[in-house]
mmCIF file of C-alpha atoms in Angstrom:
data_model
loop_
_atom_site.group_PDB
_atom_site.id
_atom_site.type_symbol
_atom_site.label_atom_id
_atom_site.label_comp_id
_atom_site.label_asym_id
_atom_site.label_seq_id
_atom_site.Cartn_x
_atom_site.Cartn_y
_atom_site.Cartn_z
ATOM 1 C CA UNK A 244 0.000 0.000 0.000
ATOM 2 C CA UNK A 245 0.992 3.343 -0.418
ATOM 3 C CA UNK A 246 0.006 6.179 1.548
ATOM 4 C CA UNK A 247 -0.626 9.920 0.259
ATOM 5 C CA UNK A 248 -1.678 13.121 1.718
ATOM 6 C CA UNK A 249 -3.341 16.355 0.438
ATOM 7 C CA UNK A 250 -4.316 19.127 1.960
ATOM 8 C CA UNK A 251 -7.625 20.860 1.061
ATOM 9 C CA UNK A 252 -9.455 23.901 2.856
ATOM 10 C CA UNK A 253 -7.048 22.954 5.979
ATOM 11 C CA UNK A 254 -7.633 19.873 6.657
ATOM 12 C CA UNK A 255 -5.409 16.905 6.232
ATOM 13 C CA UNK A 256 -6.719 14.431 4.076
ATOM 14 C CA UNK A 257 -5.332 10.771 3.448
ATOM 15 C CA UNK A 258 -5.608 8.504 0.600
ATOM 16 C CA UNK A 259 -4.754 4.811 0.559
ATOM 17 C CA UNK A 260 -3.744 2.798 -2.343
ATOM 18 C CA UNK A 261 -2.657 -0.562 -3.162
ATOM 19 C CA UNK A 262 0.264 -1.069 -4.823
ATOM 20 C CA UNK A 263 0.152 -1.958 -8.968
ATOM 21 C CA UNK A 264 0.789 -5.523 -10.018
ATOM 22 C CA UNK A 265 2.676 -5.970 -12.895
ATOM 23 C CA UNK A 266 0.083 -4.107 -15.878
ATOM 24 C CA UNK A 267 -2.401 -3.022 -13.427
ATOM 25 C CA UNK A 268 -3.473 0.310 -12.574
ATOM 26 C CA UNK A 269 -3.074 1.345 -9.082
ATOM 27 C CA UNK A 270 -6.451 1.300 -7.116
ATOM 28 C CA UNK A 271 -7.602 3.901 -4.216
ATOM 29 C CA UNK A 272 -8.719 1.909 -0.852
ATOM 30 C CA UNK A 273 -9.682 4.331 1.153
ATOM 31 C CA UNK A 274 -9.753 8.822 1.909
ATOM 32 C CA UNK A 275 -10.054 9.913 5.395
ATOM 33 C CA UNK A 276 -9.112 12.322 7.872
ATOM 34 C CA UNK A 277 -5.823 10.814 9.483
ATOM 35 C CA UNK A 278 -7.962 10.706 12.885
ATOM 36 C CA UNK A 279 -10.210 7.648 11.056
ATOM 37 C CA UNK A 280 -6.563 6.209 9.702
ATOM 38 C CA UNK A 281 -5.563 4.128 13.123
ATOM 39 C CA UNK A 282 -3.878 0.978 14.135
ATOM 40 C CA UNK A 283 -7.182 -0.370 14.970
ATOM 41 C CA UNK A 284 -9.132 0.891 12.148
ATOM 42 C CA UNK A 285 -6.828 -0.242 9.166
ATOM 43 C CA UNK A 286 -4.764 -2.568 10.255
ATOM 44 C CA UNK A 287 -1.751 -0.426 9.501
ATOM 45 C CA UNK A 288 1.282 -0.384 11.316
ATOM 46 C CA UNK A 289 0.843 3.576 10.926
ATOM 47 C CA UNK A 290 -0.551 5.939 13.450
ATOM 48 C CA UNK A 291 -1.756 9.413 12.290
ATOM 49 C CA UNK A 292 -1.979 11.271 14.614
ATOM 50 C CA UNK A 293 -5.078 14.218 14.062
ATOM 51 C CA UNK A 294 -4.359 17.518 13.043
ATOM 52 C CA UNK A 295 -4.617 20.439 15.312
ATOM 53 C CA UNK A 296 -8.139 21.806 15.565
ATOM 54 C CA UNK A 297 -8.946 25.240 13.995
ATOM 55 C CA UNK A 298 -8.472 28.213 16.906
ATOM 56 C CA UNK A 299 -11.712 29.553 18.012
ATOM 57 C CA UNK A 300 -12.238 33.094 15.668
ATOM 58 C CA UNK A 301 -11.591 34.994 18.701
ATOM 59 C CA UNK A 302 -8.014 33.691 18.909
ATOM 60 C CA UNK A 303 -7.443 33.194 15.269
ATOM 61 C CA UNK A 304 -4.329 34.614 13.730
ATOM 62 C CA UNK A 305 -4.298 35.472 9.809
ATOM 63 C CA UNK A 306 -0.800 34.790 8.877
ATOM 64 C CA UNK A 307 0.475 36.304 5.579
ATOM 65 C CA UNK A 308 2.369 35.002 2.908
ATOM 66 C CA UNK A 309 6.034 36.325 3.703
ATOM 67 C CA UNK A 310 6.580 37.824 0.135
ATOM 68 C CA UNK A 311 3.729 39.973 1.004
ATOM 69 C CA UNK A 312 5.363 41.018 3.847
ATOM 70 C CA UNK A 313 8.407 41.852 2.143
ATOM 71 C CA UNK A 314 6.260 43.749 -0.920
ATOM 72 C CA UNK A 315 5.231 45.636 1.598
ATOM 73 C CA UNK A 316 8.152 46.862 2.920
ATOM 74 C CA UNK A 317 9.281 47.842 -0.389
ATOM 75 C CA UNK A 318 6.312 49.552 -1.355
ATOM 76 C CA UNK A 319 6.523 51.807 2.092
ATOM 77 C CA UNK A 320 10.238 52.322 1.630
ATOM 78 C CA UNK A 321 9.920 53.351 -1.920
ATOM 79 C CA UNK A 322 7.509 56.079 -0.896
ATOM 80 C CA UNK A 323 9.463 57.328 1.880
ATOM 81 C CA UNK A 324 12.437 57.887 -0.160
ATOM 82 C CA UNK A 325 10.154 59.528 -3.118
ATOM 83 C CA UNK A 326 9.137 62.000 -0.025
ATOM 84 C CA UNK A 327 12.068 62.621 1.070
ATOM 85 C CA UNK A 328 13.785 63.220 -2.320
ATOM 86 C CA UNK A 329 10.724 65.286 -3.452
ATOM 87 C CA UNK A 330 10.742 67.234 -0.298
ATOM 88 C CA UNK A 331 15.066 68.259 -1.288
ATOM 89 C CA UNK A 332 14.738 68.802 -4.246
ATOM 90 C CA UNK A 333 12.570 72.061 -4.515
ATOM 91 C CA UNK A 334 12.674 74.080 -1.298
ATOM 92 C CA UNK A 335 10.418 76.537 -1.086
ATOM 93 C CA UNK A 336 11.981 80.142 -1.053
ATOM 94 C CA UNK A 337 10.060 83.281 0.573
ATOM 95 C CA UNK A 338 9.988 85.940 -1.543
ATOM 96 C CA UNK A 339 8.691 89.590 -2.795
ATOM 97 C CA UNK A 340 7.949 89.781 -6.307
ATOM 98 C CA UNK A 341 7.369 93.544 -7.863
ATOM 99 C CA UNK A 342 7.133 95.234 -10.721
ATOM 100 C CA UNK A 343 7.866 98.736 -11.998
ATOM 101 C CA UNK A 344 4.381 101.052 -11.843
ATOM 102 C CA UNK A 345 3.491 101.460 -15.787
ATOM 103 C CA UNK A 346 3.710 97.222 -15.480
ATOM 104 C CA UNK A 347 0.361 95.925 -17.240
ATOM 105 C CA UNK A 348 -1.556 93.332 -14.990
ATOM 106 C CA UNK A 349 -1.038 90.443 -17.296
ATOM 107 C CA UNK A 350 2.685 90.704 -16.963
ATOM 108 C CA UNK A 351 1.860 90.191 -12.866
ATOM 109 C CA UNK A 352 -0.829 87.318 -14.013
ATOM 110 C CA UNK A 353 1.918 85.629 -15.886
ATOM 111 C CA UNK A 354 3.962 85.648 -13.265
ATOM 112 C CA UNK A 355 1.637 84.005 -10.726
ATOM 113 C CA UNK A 356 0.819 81.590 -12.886
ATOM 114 C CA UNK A 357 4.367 80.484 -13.318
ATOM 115 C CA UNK A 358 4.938 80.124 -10.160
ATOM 116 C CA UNK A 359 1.731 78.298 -9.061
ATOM 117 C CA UNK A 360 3.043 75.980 -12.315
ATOM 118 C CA UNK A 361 6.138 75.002 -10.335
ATOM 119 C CA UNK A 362 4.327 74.484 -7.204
ATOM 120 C CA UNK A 363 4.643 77.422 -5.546
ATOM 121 C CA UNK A 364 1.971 79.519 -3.670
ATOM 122 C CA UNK A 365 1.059 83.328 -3.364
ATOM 123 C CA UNK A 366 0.400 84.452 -0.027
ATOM 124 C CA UNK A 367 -0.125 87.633 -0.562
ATOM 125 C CA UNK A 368 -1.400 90.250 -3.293
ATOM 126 C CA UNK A 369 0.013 94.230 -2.493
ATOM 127 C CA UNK A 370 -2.411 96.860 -3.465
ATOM 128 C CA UNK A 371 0.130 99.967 -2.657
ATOM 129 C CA UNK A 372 2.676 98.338 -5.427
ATOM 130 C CA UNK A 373 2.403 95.949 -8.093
ATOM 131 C CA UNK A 374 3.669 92.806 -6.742
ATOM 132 C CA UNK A 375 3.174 89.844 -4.676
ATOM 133 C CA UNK A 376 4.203 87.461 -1.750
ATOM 134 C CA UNK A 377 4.992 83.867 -2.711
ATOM 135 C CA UNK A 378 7.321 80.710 -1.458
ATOM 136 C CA UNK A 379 8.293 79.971 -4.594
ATOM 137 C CA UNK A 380 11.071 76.922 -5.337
ATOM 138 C CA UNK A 381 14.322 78.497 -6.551
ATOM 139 C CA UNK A 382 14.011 76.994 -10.485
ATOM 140 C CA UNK A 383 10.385 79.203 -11.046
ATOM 141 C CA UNK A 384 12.130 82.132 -9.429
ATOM 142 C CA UNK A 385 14.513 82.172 -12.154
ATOM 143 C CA UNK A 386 11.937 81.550 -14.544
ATOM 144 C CA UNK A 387 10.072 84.974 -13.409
ATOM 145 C CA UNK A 388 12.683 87.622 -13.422
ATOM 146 C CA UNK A 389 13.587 86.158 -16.988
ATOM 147 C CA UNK A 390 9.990 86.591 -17.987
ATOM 148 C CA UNK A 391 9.320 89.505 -19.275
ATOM 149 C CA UNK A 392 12.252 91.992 -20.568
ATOM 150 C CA UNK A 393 10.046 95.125 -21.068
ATOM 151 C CA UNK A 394 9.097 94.846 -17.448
ATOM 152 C CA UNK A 395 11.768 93.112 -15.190
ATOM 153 C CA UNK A 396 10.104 91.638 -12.138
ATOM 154 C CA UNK A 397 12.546 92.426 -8.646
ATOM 155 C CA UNK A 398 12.918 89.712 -6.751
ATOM 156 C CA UNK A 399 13.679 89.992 -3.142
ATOM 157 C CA UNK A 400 13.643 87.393 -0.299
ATOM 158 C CA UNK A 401 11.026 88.084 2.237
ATOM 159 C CA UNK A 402 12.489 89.007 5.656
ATOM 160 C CA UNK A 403 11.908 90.978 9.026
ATOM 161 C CA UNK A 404 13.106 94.597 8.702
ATOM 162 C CA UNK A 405 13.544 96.301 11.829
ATOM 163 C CA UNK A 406 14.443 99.800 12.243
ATOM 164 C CA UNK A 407 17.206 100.634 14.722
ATOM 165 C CA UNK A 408 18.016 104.224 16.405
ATOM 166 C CA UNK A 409 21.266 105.004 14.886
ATOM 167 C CA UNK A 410 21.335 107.794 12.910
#
């Protein structure tokens, strides 16, 4: 006899089958859960012993397949170093953006839409001049004082001014 095992929907299952005379086809005796598969019951000098019972749902815990595990870990470390490399490559700069008087307003609407284009953001629109507040990354910057040649844009990083008493 020969003895085989498969395992389906977790449970172990055992098949029995006599061995193949010479031009005969092997035959199956018996499937069963190894508990039915005894000494007693078969005749075999084999003892199964029963699988471990399923854990109550409470106390079951879902194992994962360990190249998950690893996918996982490369899929979070991927990101973090996209973050990271995202977050040094374009550093926001503070800055005051203004423009000569006579400066049309589309030449200050071009401007803000550059830099919102490179990711920056305007945080503030002056009424007194024509300009603006914006962090800005260095690279759109560039691309706004070279925007316009009629009217060139001054730009000037945004800082506390304090006034002190010596005259």
């Amino acid at each position: 006899m020969v003895l085989r095992s498969r395992r389906r929907s977790f449970r172990q299952r055992v098949e029995i089958w006599s061995l193949p005379k010479a031009g005969s086809t092997p035959r199956r005796l018996s499937v069963g859960r190894p508990a039915s598969l005894t000494t007693e019951s078969t005749g075999l000098r084999y003892n199964f012993t029963p699988p471990i019972p399923n854990p109550p749902s409470s106390t079951y815990q879902h194992t994962t397949n360990p190249n998950t595990k690893a996918m996982r870990l490369a899929i979070f470390s991927t990101l973090a170093l996209v973050a990271v490399a995202a977050a040094v490559t374009s550093p926001l700069k503070s800055v005051i953006v203004s423009y000569p008087d006579n400066t049309p307003d589309s030449v200050l609407n071009q401007a803000k839409n550059a830099i919102k284009t490179a990711g920056g953001i305007i945080t503030h629109e002056y009424q007194l001049i024509k300009g603006f507040a914006a962090n800005a990354p260095a690279k759109a910057l560039e691309t706004v004082s070279t925007l316009n040649t009629e009217y060139l844009a001054t730009v000037e990083e945004d800082q506390m001014v304090s006034v002190n008493n010596a005259l």
